[in-house]
mmCIF file of C-alpha atoms in Angstrom:
data_model
loop_
_atom_site.group_PDB
_atom_site.id
_atom_site.type_symbol
_atom_site.label_atom_id
_atom_site.label_comp_id
_atom_site.label_asym_id
_atom_site.label_seq_id
_atom_site.Cartn_x
_atom_site.Cartn_y
_atom_site.Cartn_z
ATOM 1 C CA UNK A 1 -11.347 -122.050 212.699
ATOM 2 C CA UNK A 2 -7.640 -121.263 212.360
ATOM 3 C CA UNK A 3 -6.465 -118.218 210.694
ATOM 4 C CA UNK A 4 -5.297 -120.069 207.692
ATOM 5 C CA UNK A 5 -8.847 -121.695 206.971
ATOM 6 C CA UNK A 6 -10.365 -118.473 207.598
ATOM 7 C CA UNK A 7 -7.987 -116.829 205.012
ATOM 8 C CA UNK A 8 -8.609 -119.633 202.465
ATOM 9 C CA UNK A 9 -12.441 -119.519 202.716
ATOM 10 C CA UNK A 10 -12.651 -115.561 202.594
ATOM 11 C CA UNK A 11 -10.585 -115.650 199.594
ATOM 12 C CA UNK A 12 -12.633 -118.330 198.077
ATOM 13 C CA UNK A 13 -15.850 -116.534 198.847
ATOM 14 C CA UNK A 14 -14.382 -113.224 197.257
ATOM 15 C CA UNK A 15 -13.375 -114.915 194.097
ATOM 16 C CA UNK A 16 -16.772 -116.948 193.954
ATOM 17 C CA UNK A 17 -18.591 -113.253 194.282
ATOM 18 C CA UNK A 18 -16.337 -111.844 191.849
ATOM 19 C CA UNK A 19 -16.910 -114.428 189.142
ATOM 20 C CA UNK A 20 -20.823 -114.386 189.831
ATOM 21 C CA UNK A 21 -20.549 -110.522 189.026
ATOM 22 C CA UNK A 22 -18.715 -111.247 186.012
ATOM 23 C CA UNK A 23 -20.920 -114.139 184.872
ATOM 24 C CA UNK A 24 -24.131 -112.036 185.511
ATOM 25 C CA UNK A 25 -22.861 -108.744 183.643
ATOM 26 C CA UNK A 26 -21.990 -111.009 180.757
ATOM 27 C CA UNK A 27 -25.183 -112.466 180.711
ATOM 28 C CA UNK A 28 -26.941 -109.155 180.598
ATOM 29 C CA UNK A 29 -25.030 -107.030 178.309
ATOM 30 C CA UNK A 30 -25.713 -103.400 177.479
ATOM 31 C CA UNK A 31 -28.063 -102.719 174.428
ATOM 32 C CA UNK A 32 -26.046 -102.879 171.087
ATOM 33 C CA UNK A 33 -25.199 -99.693 169.393
ATOM 34 C CA UNK A 34 -25.584 -100.925 166.024
ATOM 35 C CA UNK A 35 -28.089 -103.888 164.955
ATOM 36 C CA UNK A 36 -27.646 -106.011 161.792
ATOM 37 C CA UNK A 37 -30.715 -106.803 159.513
ATOM 38 C CA UNK A 38 -31.219 -108.597 156.193
ATOM 39 C CA UNK A 39 -33.769 -107.532 153.722
ATOM 40 C CA UNK A 40 -36.639 -110.286 152.954
ATOM 41 C CA UNK A 41 -36.876 -109.436 149.308
ATOM 42 C CA UNK A 42 -32.886 -110.198 149.056
ATOM 43 C CA UNK A 43 -33.022 -113.250 151.088
ATOM 44 C CA UNK A 44 -35.667 -114.721 148.686
ATOM 45 C CA UNK A 45 -38.806 -114.653 151.127
ATOM 46 C CA UNK A 46 -40.705 -111.409 150.196
ATOM 47 C CA UNK A 47 -43.519 -110.855 152.675
ATOM 48 C CA UNK A 48 -43.320 -114.718 153.986
ATOM 49 C CA UNK A 49 -43.440 -115.516 157.209
ATOM 50 C CA UNK A 50 -40.627 -118.029 157.042
ATOM 51 C CA UNK A 51 -38.274 -114.865 156.558
ATOM 52 C CA UNK A 52 -38.209 -114.392 160.069
ATOM 53 C CA UNK A 53 -36.881 -118.017 161.038
ATOM 54 C CA UNK A 54 -34.387 -118.025 157.980
ATOM 55 C CA UNK A 55 -33.287 -114.440 159.436
ATOM 56 C CA UNK A 56 -32.577 -116.289 162.881
ATOM 57 C CA UNK A 57 -30.889 -118.817 161.185
ATOM 58 C CA UNK A 58 -28.581 -116.376 159.226
ATOM 59 C CA UNK A 59 -27.851 -114.740 162.828
ATOM 60 C CA UNK A 60 -29.172 -111.261 162.065
ATOM 61 C CA UNK A 61 -31.116 -109.327 164.652
ATOM 62 C CA UNK A 62 -33.793 -108.019 162.397
ATOM 63 C CA UNK A 63 -35.483 -107.815 159.150
ATOM 64 C CA UNK A 64 -36.290 -105.333 156.532
ATOM 65 C CA UNK A 65 -39.958 -106.174 155.222
ATOM 66 C CA UNK A 66 -40.891 -105.232 151.505
ATOM 67 C CA UNK A 67 -44.013 -103.690 150.808
ATOM 68 C CA UNK A 68 -44.474 -106.130 147.762
ATOM 69 C CA UNK A 69 -44.277 -105.678 143.825
ATOM 70 C CA UNK A 70 -45.661 -102.671 142.458
ATOM 71 C CA UNK A 71 -45.787 -103.360 138.553
ATOM 72 C CA UNK A 72 -48.957 -101.536 136.714
ATOM 73 C CA UNK A 73 -51.082 -101.927 140.037
ATOM 74 C CA UNK A 74 -52.538 -98.856 141.824
ATOM 75 C CA UNK A 75 -50.545 -99.788 144.685
ATOM 76 C CA UNK A 76 -48.216 -102.469 146.359
ATOM 77 C CA UNK A 77 -49.151 -105.972 146.406
ATOM 78 C CA UNK A 78 -49.066 -105.938 150.126
ATOM 79 C CA UNK A 79 -50.434 -108.923 152.232
ATOM 80 C CA UNK A 80 -49.650 -107.139 155.393
ATOM 81 C CA UNK A 81 -52.852 -104.729 155.102
ATOM 82 C CA UNK A 82 -54.822 -108.020 156.348
ATOM 83 C CA UNK A 83 -54.652 -107.355 160.176
ATOM 84 C CA UNK A 84 -54.469 -111.263 160.761
ATOM 85 C CA UNK A 85 -51.370 -111.557 158.654
ATOM 86 C CA UNK A 86 -49.760 -108.450 160.351
ATOM 87 C CA UNK A 87 -50.484 -110.167 163.693
ATOM 88 C CA UNK A 88 -48.920 -113.324 162.524
ATOM 89 C CA UNK A 89 -45.652 -111.445 161.497
ATOM 90 C CA UNK A 90 -45.419 -109.399 164.749
ATOM 91 C CA UNK A 91 -45.866 -112.629 166.790
ATOM 92 C CA UNK A 92 -43.322 -114.520 164.884
ATOM 93 C CA UNK A 93 -40.703 -111.957 165.304
ATOM 94 C CA UNK A 94 -41.418 -111.809 168.993
ATOM 95 C CA UNK A 95 -41.074 -115.574 169.337
ATOM 96 C CA UNK A 96 -37.589 -115.649 167.563
ATOM 97 C CA UNK A 97 -36.623 -112.452 169.440
ATOM 98 C CA UNK A 98 -36.245 -110.736 166.207
ATOM 99 C CA UNK A 99 -37.096 -107.255 165.385
ATOM 100 C CA UNK A 100 -38.644 -105.358 162.028
ATOM 101 C CA UNK A 101 -35.877 -102.762 161.368
ATOM 102 C CA UNK A 102 -37.792 -101.094 158.405
ATOM 103 C CA UNK A 103 -40.497 -101.323 155.911
ATOM 104 C CA UNK A 104 -39.136 -101.074 152.185
ATOM 105 C CA UNK A 105 -40.699 -99.686 149.066
ATOM 106 C CA UNK A 106 -38.323 -101.415 146.725
ATOM 107 C CA UNK A 107 -40.976 -101.023 143.790
ATOM 108 C CA UNK A 108 -39.409 -97.640 143.402
ATOM 109 C CA UNK A 109 -36.021 -99.145 142.424
ATOM 110 C CA UNK A 110 -37.665 -99.525 138.832
ATOM 111 C CA UNK A 111 -40.558 -97.031 138.946
ATOM 112 C CA UNK A 112 -40.359 -93.533 138.639
ATOM 113 C CA UNK A 113 -41.280 -91.845 141.936
ATOM 114 C CA UNK A 114 -41.301 -88.478 139.815
ATOM 115 C CA UNK A 115 -43.677 -89.501 137.601
ATOM 116 C CA UNK A 116 -45.858 -92.381 138.786
ATOM 117 C CA UNK A 117 -49.527 -91.506 139.066
ATOM 118 C CA UNK A 118 -51.036 -92.398 142.773
ATOM 119 C CA UNK A 119 -47.777 -92.016 144.502
ATOM 120 C CA UNK A 120 -49.317 -90.265 147.719
ATOM 121 C CA UNK A 121 -51.414 -93.483 148.095
ATOM 122 C CA UNK A 122 -48.575 -95.723 147.796
ATOM 123 C CA UNK A 123 -46.805 -93.564 150.306
ATOM 124 C CA UNK A 124 -49.783 -93.691 152.611
ATOM 125 C CA UNK A 125 -50.258 -97.537 152.454
ATOM 126 C CA UNK A 126 -46.558 -97.964 153.528
ATOM 127 C CA UNK A 127 -47.026 -95.563 156.543
ATOM 128 C CA UNK A 128 -50.263 -97.445 157.385
ATOM 129 C CA UNK A 129 -48.196 -100.733 157.418
ATOM 130 C CA UNK A 130 -45.372 -99.146 159.588
ATOM 131 C CA UNK A 131 -48.097 -98.150 162.196
ATOM 132 C CA UNK A 132 -49.656 -101.825 161.880
ATOM 133 C CA UNK A 133 -46.358 -103.547 162.853
ATOM 134 C CA UNK A 134 -44.944 -100.528 164.935
ATOM 135 C CA UNK A 135 -42.161 -99.659 162.489
ATOM 136 C CA UNK A 136 -40.805 -96.100 162.478
ATOM 137 C CA UNK A 137 -38.483 -96.277 159.432
ATOM 138 C CA UNK A 138 -39.523 -96.667 155.727
ATOM 139 C CA UNK A 139 -36.934 -97.024 152.932
ATOM 140 C CA UNK A 140 -37.772 -95.432 149.555
ATOM 141 C CA UNK A 141 -35.115 -95.681 146.801
ATOM 142 C CA UNK A 142 -35.314 -93.247 143.888
ATOM 143 C CA UNK A 143 -34.155 -95.780 141.543
ATOM 144 C CA UNK A 144 -32.928 -95.585 137.964
ATOM 145 C CA UNK A 145 -35.814 -93.437 136.875
ATOM 146 C CA UNK A 146 -35.541 -91.203 139.685
ATOM 147 C CA UNK A 147 -31.774 -90.785 139.298
ATOM 148 C CA UNK A 148 -31.227 -87.012 139.847
ATOM 149 C CA UNK A 149 -27.536 -87.045 138.428
ATOM 150 C CA UNK A 150 -28.797 -88.403 135.126
ATOM 151 C CA UNK A 151 -32.132 -86.599 135.354
ATOM 152 C CA UNK A 152 -31.662 -83.357 137.108
ATOM 153 C CA UNK A 153 -34.590 -82.015 135.321
ATOM 154 C CA UNK A 154 -36.871 -84.236 137.771
ATOM 155 C CA UNK A 155 -35.719 -82.577 140.701
ATOM 156 C CA UNK A 156 -38.710 -80.082 141.115
ATOM 157 C CA UNK A 157 -41.225 -83.114 140.874
ATOM 158 C CA UNK A 158 -39.394 -85.070 143.388
ATOM 159 C CA UNK A 159 -39.025 -82.346 145.935
ATOM 160 C CA UNK A 160 -42.678 -81.436 145.833
ATOM 161 C CA UNK A 161 -43.672 -85.184 146.195
ATOM 162 C CA UNK A 162 -41.389 -85.639 148.949
ATOM 163 C CA UNK A 163 -42.575 -82.845 150.765
ATOM 164 C CA UNK A 164 -45.986 -84.063 150.469
ATOM 165 C CA UNK A 165 -44.616 -87.597 151.774
ATOM 166 C CA UNK A 166 -43.164 -85.676 154.728
ATOM 167 C CA UNK A 167 -46.374 -84.421 155.513
ATOM 168 C CA UNK A 168 -47.741 -87.798 155.543
ATOM 169 C CA UNK A 169 -44.884 -89.101 157.622
ATOM 170 C CA UNK A 170 -44.905 -86.048 160.128
ATOM 171 C CA UNK A 171 -48.708 -86.759 160.751
ATOM 172 C CA UNK A 172 -47.665 -90.517 161.523
ATOM 173 C CA UNK A 173 -44.581 -89.862 163.644
ATOM 174 C CA UNK A 174 -42.545 -91.785 161.259
ATOM 175 C CA UNK A 175 -39.383 -91.411 159.019
ATOM 176 C CA UNK A 176 -39.035 -92.080 155.329
ATOM 177 C CA UNK A 177 -35.297 -92.775 154.582
ATOM 178 C CA UNK A 178 -34.619 -91.913 150.679
ATOM 179 C CA UNK A 179 -31.872 -93.463 148.520
ATOM 180 C CA UNK A 180 -30.502 -91.114 145.989
ATOM 181 C CA UNK A 181 -27.530 -91.211 143.489
ATOM 182 C CA UNK A 182 -26.411 -87.683 144.562
ATOM 183 C CA UNK A 183 -23.113 -87.315 146.627
ATOM 184 C CA UNK A 184 -23.546 -86.233 150.197
ATOM 185 C CA UNK A 185 -23.051 -82.634 149.636
ATOM 186 C CA UNK A 186 -26.046 -83.072 146.948
ATOM 187 C CA UNK A 187 -28.022 -85.138 149.321
ATOM 188 C CA UNK A 188 -27.816 -82.591 152.208
ATOM 189 C CA UNK A 189 -29.050 -79.750 149.855
ATOM 190 C CA UNK A 190 -32.104 -82.059 148.570
ATOM 191 C CA UNK A 191 -32.975 -82.597 152.360
ATOM 192 C CA UNK A 192 -32.813 -78.919 152.994
ATOM 193 C CA UNK A 193 -35.212 -78.197 150.178
ATOM 194 C CA UNK A 194 -37.525 -80.673 151.497
ATOM 195 C CA UNK A 195 -37.274 -79.190 154.738
ATOM 196 C CA UNK A 196 -38.862 -81.880 156.846
ATOM 197 C CA UNK A 197 -36.959 -84.169 159.663
ATOM 198 C CA UNK A 198 -39.406 -87.014 158.137
ATOM 199 C CA UNK A 199 -37.483 -87.201 155.516
ATOM 200 C CA UNK A 200 -33.892 -88.372 155.961
ATOM 201 C CA UNK A 201 -31.021 -90.201 154.217
ATOM 202 C CA UNK A 202 -31.160 -94.152 153.988
ATOM 203 C CA UNK A 203 -27.313 -94.395 152.974
ATOM 204 C CA UNK A 204 -26.087 -96.991 150.811
ATOM 205 C CA UNK A 205 -22.354 -98.008 150.692
ATOM 206 C CA UNK A 206 -22.760 -99.374 147.086
ATOM 207 C CA UNK A 207 -23.586 -95.848 145.566
ATOM 208 C CA UNK A 208 -21.034 -94.060 147.189
ATOM 209 C CA UNK A 209 -17.992 -96.899 146.293
ATOM 210 C CA UNK A 210 -19.490 -97.253 142.709
ATOM 211 C CA UNK A 211 -18.914 -93.563 142.348
ATOM 212 C CA UNK A 212 -15.386 -93.593 143.666
ATOM 213 C CA UNK A 213 -16.294 -91.331 146.773
ATOM 214 C CA UNK A 214 -14.896 -91.542 150.093
ATOM 215 C CA UNK A 215 -17.092 -93.548 152.240
ATOM 216 C CA UNK A 216 -15.904 -91.810 155.766
ATOM 217 C CA UNK A 217 -16.062 -88.458 154.140
ATOM 218 C CA UNK A 218 -19.740 -88.943 152.633
ATOM 219 C CA UNK A 219 -20.943 -90.109 155.950
ATOM 220 C CA UNK A 220 -19.260 -87.136 157.772
ATOM 221 C CA UNK A 221 -20.877 -84.601 155.460
ATOM 222 C CA UNK A 222 -24.431 -86.168 155.871
ATOM 223 C CA UNK A 223 -23.950 -86.273 159.667
ATOM 224 C CA UNK A 224 -25.524 -88.421 162.112
ATOM 225 C CA UNK A 225 -29.100 -86.683 162.223
ATOM 226 C CA UNK A 226 -29.546 -86.790 158.650
ATOM 227 C CA UNK A 227 -29.025 -90.641 158.296
ATOM 228 C CA UNK A 228 -31.817 -92.987 159.533
ATOM 229 C CA UNK A 229 -30.595 -96.388 158.392
ATOM 230 C CA UNK A 230 -27.702 -97.846 156.279
ATOM 231 C CA UNK A 231 -27.619 -100.405 153.773
ATOM 232 C CA UNK A 232 -24.194 -101.317 154.465
ATOM 233 C CA UNK A 233 -23.027 -103.420 151.539
ATOM 234 C CA UNK A 234 -21.482 -103.162 148.457
ATOM 235 C CA UNK A 235 -22.500 -104.503 144.862
ATOM 236 C CA UNK A 236 -22.247 -108.189 144.281
ATOM 237 C CA UNK A 237 -19.246 -110.187 143.774
ATOM 238 C CA UNK A 238 -17.361 -110.799 146.843
ATOM 239 C CA UNK A 239 -18.225 -110.706 150.745
ATOM 240 C CA UNK A 240 -17.715 -107.650 152.943
ATOM 241 C CA UNK A 241 -14.794 -109.440 154.335
ATOM 242 C CA UNK A 242 -13.118 -110.157 150.968
ATOM 243 C CA UNK A 243 -13.820 -106.625 149.729
ATOM 244 C CA UNK A 244 -10.650 -104.523 149.095
ATOM 245 C CA UNK A 245 -12.561 -100.943 148.708
ATOM 246 C CA UNK A 246 -14.458 -101.128 151.980
ATOM 247 C CA UNK A 247 -12.812 -101.037 155.464
ATOM 248 C CA UNK A 248 -15.471 -101.625 157.778
ATOM 249 C CA UNK A 249 -13.222 -101.069 161.160
ATOM 250 C CA UNK A 250 -12.684 -97.364 159.698
ATOM 251 C CA UNK A 251 -16.257 -97.031 158.706
ATOM 252 C CA UNK A 252 -17.451 -98.349 162.402
ATOM 253 C CA UNK A 253 -14.628 -95.802 163.743
ATOM 254 C CA UNK A 254 -16.224 -92.878 161.632
ATOM 255 C CA UNK A 255 -19.873 -93.842 162.891
ATOM 256 C CA UNK A 256 -18.444 -94.012 166.337
ATOM 257 C CA UNK A 257 -17.126 -90.617 166.201
ATOM 258 C CA UNK A 258 -20.077 -89.154 164.518
ATOM 259 C CA UNK A 259 -22.266 -90.511 167.401
ATOM 260 C CA UNK A 260 -24.615 -92.408 165.288
ATOM 261 C CA UNK A 261 -26.325 -95.501 166.276
ATOM 262 C CA UNK A 262 -28.850 -97.835 164.601
ATOM 263 C CA UNK A 263 -29.461 -100.453 161.861
ATOM 264 C CA UNK A 264 -26.955 -101.821 159.230
ATOM 265 C CA UNK A 265 -28.893 -103.548 156.735
ATOM 266 C CA UNK A 266 -27.392 -106.155 154.652
ATOM 267 C CA UNK A 267 -28.678 -105.792 150.825
ATOM 268 C CA UNK A 268 -26.128 -107.463 148.672
ATOM 269 C CA UNK A 269 -22.367 -108.368 148.704
ATOM 270 C CA UNK A 270 -22.990 -111.857 147.542
ATOM 271 C CA UNK A 271 -20.504 -113.951 146.506
ATOM 272 C CA UNK A 272 -20.532 -114.250 142.544
ATOM 273 C CA UNK A 273 -19.836 -118.100 142.501
ATOM 274 C CA UNK A 274 -23.231 -118.952 144.447
ATOM 275 C CA UNK A 275 -25.408 -115.645 144.683
ATOM 276 C CA UNK A 276 -28.317 -117.470 145.561
ATOM 277 C CA UNK A 277 -27.258 -119.464 148.309
ATOM 278 C CA UNK A 278 -28.780 -117.348 151.051
ATOM 279 C CA UNK A 279 -27.450 -118.647 154.226
ATOM 280 C CA UNK A 280 -23.833 -118.832 152.838
ATOM 281 C CA UNK A 281 -23.996 -115.313 151.655
ATOM 282 C CA UNK A 282 -25.868 -113.501 153.951
ATOM 283 C CA UNK A 283 -24.610 -115.429 156.854
ATOM 284 C CA UNK A 284 -20.860 -114.787 156.253
ATOM 285 C CA UNK A 285 -21.990 -111.239 155.751
ATOM 286 C CA UNK A 286 -23.972 -110.895 159.004
ATOM 287 C CA UNK A 287 -21.159 -112.695 161.107
ATOM 288 C CA UNK A 288 -18.541 -110.404 159.755
ATOM 289 C CA UNK A 289 -20.457 -107.168 160.498
ATOM 290 C CA UNK A 290 -21.275 -108.374 164.003
ATOM 291 C CA UNK A 291 -17.178 -109.229 164.442
ATOM 292 C CA UNK A 292 -16.641 -105.524 163.550
ATOM 293 C CA UNK A 293 -19.688 -103.691 165.140
ATOM 294 C CA UNK A 294 -21.026 -105.428 168.042
ATOM 295 C CA UNK A 295 -19.655 -105.978 171.289
ATOM 296 C CA UNK A 296 -19.280 -109.636 172.558
#
C-alpha cells in the first residue's frame, strides 16, 4: 500500500470511528433533568388503562394518576385497590416505557381538607396506592374550601391534619405535595409549621400568575428542597407557547440555577376554542415544554 492510500484509509477509519462514537452517544443520552407528565383526569381518562396509550400518543414521559372521585363517600372511588388492576397499570406503563409521576387526591379541590371527616383514612388509602404502584409523590390540593388566604381561621386545623398526614407519609417513605393559595413566603412558613420533609410544595404556576406574583421570585423563595413537583401550566385560554404572561425559558433558567430537577406536570393551558380536544391541547403543550426543558 502506498503512502497516499494509507493516509486515505487511515483518515476514513478515524472518521468512521468518530461517527460511530457520535451515533452511540446520541443513542444513549443522559437522563433528562426534567420530565413531562399529564394528569389522567384532565385528559379525560381518570383511572382508565387507556390513559397510558393516550399519554404516549401525546408525547409525554409519564402520567399523574388520580385517586378517583370523592363526593360523599367514606374514601376515594379508587379502582387501584384491586391488586390485579394495579398490576395491569404497572405493566402497561412498563410496556409503553412510561412512568407514573405521582398520585393525585384531586377530590380535595372541592372538598374541605380541614373539616371533612375521615381524612386520615383517605390519606392512608392514597399512601397504600402509592406503595402498590411504587410512586413516591402524592398531590394534595387544599382547594377552594381550604384556601388559607380566604379562610385563615382554618389554618390550625389544616396544620394539625397535615402533621398527622406527615407522620403517615414518613412511615411509608413518601412525600405529599400540597397546593395552596398562599404566596411563596406564606407557604414556606406553613411548611415550617408542619415541620416535616414528608410535606412539601406541589407548586402551581397558575396560582402565582393569577395573583400577579413574579413566578421566578416565588420559585426562588420556596427553593429546590421544598418543591416536590410542579403543575407547570396556567389557567385555560391559550397554549403555553402563546401565553404572554409566562416565559418558560426564563423559568427553566431559574430552575436550573436553583438546582431543581423533577416532573413538570401539565394540568391545563388548553386552547379555549376546543378545550376538550385532548391530543391537540396536551400534545401542543407537551411538545413546547420538551422543546424548552429537554435536551434533544
